[in-house]
Short mmCIF file of C-alpha atoms in Angstrom, two decimals:
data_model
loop_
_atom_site.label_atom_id
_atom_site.label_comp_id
_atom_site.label_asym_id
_atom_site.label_seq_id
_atom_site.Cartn_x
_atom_site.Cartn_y
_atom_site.Cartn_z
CA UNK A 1 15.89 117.44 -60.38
CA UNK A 2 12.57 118.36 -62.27
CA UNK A 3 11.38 114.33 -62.08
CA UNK A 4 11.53 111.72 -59.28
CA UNK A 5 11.94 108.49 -61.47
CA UNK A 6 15.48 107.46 -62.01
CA UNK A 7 16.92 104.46 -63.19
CA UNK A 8 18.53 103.21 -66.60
CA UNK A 9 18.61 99.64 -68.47
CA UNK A 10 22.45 98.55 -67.89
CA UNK A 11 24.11 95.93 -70.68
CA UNK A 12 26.21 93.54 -69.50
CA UNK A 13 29.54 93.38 -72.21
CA UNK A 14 29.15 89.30 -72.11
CA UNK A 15 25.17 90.00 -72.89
CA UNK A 16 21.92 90.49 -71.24
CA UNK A 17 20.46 93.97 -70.01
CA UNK A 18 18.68 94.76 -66.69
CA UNK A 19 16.76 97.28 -65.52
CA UNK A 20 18.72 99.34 -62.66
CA UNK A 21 17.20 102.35 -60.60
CA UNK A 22 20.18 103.77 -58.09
CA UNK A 23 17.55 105.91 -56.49
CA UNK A 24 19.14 109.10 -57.22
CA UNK A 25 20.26 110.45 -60.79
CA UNK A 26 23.97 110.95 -59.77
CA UNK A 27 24.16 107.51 -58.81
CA UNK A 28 22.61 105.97 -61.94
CA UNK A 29 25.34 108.50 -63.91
CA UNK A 30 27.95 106.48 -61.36
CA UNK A 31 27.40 103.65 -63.70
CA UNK A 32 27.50 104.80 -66.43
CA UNK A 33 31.52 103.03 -66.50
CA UNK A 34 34.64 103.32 -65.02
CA UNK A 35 38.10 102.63 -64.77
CA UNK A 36 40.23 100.05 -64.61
CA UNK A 37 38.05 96.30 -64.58
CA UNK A 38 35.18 98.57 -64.89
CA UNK A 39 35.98 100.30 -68.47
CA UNK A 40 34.51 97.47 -70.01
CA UNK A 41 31.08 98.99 -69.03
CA UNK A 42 32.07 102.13 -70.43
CA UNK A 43 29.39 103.85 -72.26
CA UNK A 44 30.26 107.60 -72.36
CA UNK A 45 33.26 107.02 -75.09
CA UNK A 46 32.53 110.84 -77.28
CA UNK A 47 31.45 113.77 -76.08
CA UNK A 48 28.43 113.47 -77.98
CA UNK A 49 27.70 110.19 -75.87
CA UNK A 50 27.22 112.50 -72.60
CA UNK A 51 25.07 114.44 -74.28
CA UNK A 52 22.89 112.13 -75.25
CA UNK A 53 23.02 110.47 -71.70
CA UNK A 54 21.82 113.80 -70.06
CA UNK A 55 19.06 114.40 -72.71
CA UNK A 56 17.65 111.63 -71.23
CA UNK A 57 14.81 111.70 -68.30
CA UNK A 58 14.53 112.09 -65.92
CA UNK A 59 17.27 115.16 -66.23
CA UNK A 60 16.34 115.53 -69.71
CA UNK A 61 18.94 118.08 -70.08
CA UNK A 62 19.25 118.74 -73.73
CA UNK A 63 22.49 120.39 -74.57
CA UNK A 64 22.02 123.46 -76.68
CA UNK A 65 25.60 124.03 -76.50
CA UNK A 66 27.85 121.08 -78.08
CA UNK A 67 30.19 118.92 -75.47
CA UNK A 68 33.26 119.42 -75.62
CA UNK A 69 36.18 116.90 -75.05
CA UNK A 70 37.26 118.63 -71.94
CA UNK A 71 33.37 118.63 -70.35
CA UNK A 72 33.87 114.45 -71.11
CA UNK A 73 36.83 114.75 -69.14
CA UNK A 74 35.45 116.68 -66.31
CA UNK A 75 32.25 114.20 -66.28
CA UNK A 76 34.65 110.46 -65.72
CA UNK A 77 36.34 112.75 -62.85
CA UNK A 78 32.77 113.84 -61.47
CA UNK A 79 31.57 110.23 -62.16
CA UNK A 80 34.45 108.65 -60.63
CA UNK A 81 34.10 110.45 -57.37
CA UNK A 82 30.35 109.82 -57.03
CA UNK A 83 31.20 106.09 -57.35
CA UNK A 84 33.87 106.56 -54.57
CA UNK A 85 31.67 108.37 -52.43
CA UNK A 86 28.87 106.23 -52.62
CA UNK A 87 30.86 102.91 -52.16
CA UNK A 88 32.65 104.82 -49.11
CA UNK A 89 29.32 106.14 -47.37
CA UNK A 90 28.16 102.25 -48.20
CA UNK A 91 31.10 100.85 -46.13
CA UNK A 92 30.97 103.26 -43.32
CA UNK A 93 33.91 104.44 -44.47
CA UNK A 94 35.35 107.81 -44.83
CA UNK A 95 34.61 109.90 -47.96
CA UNK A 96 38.20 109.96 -50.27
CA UNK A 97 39.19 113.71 -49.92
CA UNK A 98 39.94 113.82 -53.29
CA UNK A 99 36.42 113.07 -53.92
CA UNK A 100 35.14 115.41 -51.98
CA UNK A 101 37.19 118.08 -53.89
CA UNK A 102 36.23 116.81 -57.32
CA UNK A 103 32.66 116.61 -56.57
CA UNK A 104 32.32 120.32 -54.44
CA UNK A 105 34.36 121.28 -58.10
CA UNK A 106 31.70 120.52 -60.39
CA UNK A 107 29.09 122.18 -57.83
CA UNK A 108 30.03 125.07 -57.81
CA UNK A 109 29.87 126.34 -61.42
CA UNK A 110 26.47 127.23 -62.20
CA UNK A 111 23.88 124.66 -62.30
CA UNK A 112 21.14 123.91 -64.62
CA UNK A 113 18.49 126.77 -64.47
CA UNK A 114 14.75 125.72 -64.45
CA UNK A 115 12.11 127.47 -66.95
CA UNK A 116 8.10 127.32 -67.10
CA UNK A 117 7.08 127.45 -70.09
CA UNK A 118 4.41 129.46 -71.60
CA UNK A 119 1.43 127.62 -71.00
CA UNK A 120 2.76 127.75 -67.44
CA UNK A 121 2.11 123.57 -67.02
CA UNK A 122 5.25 122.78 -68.48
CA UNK A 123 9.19 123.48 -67.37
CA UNK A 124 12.26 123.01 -69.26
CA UNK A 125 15.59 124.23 -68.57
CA UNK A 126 16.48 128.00 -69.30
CA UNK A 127 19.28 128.10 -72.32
CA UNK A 128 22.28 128.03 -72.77
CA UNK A 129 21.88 124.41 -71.50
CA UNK A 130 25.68 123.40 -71.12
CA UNK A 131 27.38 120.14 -69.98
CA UNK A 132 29.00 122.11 -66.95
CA UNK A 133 25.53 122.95 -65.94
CA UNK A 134 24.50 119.58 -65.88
CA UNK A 135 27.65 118.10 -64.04
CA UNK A 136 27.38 120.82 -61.47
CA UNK A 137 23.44 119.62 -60.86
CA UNK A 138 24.19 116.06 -60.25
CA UNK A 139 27.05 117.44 -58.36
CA UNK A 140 24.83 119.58 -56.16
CA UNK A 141 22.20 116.55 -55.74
CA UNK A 142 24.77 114.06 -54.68
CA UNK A 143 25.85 116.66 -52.22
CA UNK A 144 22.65 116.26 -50.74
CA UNK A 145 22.08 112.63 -50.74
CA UNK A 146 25.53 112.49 -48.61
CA UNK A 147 24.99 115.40 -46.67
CA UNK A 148 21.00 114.22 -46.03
CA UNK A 149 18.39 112.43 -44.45
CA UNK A 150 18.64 109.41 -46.42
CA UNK A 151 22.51 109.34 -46.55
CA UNK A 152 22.80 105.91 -44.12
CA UNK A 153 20.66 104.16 -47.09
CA UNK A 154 23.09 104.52 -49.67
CA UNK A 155 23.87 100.26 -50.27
CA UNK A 156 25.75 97.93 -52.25
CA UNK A 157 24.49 95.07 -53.78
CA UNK A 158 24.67 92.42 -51.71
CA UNK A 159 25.91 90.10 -54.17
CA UNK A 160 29.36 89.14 -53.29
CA UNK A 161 30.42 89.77 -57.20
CA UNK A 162 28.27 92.82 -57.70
CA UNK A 163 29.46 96.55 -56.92
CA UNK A 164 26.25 98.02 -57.68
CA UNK A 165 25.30 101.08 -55.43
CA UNK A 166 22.17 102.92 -54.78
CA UNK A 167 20.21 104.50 -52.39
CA UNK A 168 17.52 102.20 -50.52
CA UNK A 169 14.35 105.06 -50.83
CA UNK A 170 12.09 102.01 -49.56
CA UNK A 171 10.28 102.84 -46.36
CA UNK A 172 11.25 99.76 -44.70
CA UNK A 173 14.74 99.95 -45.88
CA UNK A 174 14.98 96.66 -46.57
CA UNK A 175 16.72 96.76 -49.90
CA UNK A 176 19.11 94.43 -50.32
CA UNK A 177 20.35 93.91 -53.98
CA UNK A 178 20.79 95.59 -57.50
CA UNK A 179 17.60 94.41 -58.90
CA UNK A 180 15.77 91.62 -57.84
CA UNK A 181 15.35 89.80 -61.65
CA UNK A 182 19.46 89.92 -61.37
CA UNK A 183 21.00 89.54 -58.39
CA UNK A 184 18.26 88.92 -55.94
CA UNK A 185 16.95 85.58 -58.24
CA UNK A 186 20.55 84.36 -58.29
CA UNK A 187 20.70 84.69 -54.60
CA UNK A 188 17.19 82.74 -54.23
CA UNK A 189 18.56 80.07 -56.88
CA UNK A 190 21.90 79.40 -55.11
CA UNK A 191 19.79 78.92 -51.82
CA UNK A 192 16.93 76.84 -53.79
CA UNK A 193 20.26 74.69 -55.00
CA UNK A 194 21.42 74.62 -51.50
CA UNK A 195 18.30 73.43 -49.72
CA UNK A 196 17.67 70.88 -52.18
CA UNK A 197 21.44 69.50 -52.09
CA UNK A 198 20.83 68.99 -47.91
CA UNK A 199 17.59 66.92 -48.79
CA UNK A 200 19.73 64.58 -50.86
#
């Protein structure tokens, strides 16, 4: 990855937004919907959709080759097994094999190729830019969040109704919830409510 900063705005489908940072850009495209109860989060619905999501920083992969339908496809599958990964490495659990296969898929087409620019203060990424290339580099990176250092911080929420992951980058690693102005108010609410129905 050519930045550090990660993290998107999420919109809940009954309203409100929030800002979420996963810790890691293959995590924050984990959520970027799903299957099943989670499809009504779903924000990649054309091809032109992913594109726009991995123009975006801090990949900022601008595709100078159109996405196709097929590259879509390929990106739910890739997206899918980050989310099972991440949920499984979260629970202590072992990885889904299938998983594993979809996600050592994607990495090993050719990733996204960095370029300095002219003025040699600058990088971009070399074209073609392609979707492939992009999938295989988040691939590649979650491949090294499970296979590194900072692979027992990956977390869910610890909201009993939110299935949030990300990786706790704090140095305490003490991270406990989604975002604090969502689930970790709530949690200091319900306890305010609880403390203040003993004094009654």
């Amino acid at each position: 990855m050519r930045a550090s900063t990660t993290g998107r705005v999420l919109h809940d489908p009954k309203g409100g937004s929030f800002r979420f940072d996963a810790g890691a850009v293959c995590l924050d495209f984990a959520h970027t919907g799903g299957e099943g109860r989670y499809a009504v989060f779903e924000t990649l619905h054309e091809p032109a959709d992913l594109g726009e999501w991995l123009a975006q920083p801090p990949l900022a992969a601008v595709m100078t080759i159109p996405v196709t339908t097929r590259e879509l496809t390929a990106a739910k599958a890739l997206r899918q097994a980050i989310w099972g990964a991440a949920h499984a490495r979260a629970a202590r659990r072992a990885l889904p094999a299938g998983a594993v296969v979809t996600i050592n898929r994607a990495a090993a087409t050719a990733p996204l190729i960095p370029e300095l620019a002219a003025d040699g203060t600058t990088a971009g990424w070399a074209p073609p830019v392609r979707a492939t290339q992009a999938l295989s580099t988040l691939a590649r990176e979650m491949i090294e969040l499970l296979s590194g250092p900072l692979s027992g911080r990956i977390r869910e929420c610890a909201s009993d109704n939110c299935p949030l992951v990300f990786v706790d980058t704090s140095r305490p690693g003490a991270r406990r919830w989604c975002a604090m102005e969502r689930c970790g108010n709530r949690h200091k609410l319900r306890a305010l409510r609880a403390r203040q129905a003993m004094d009654l």
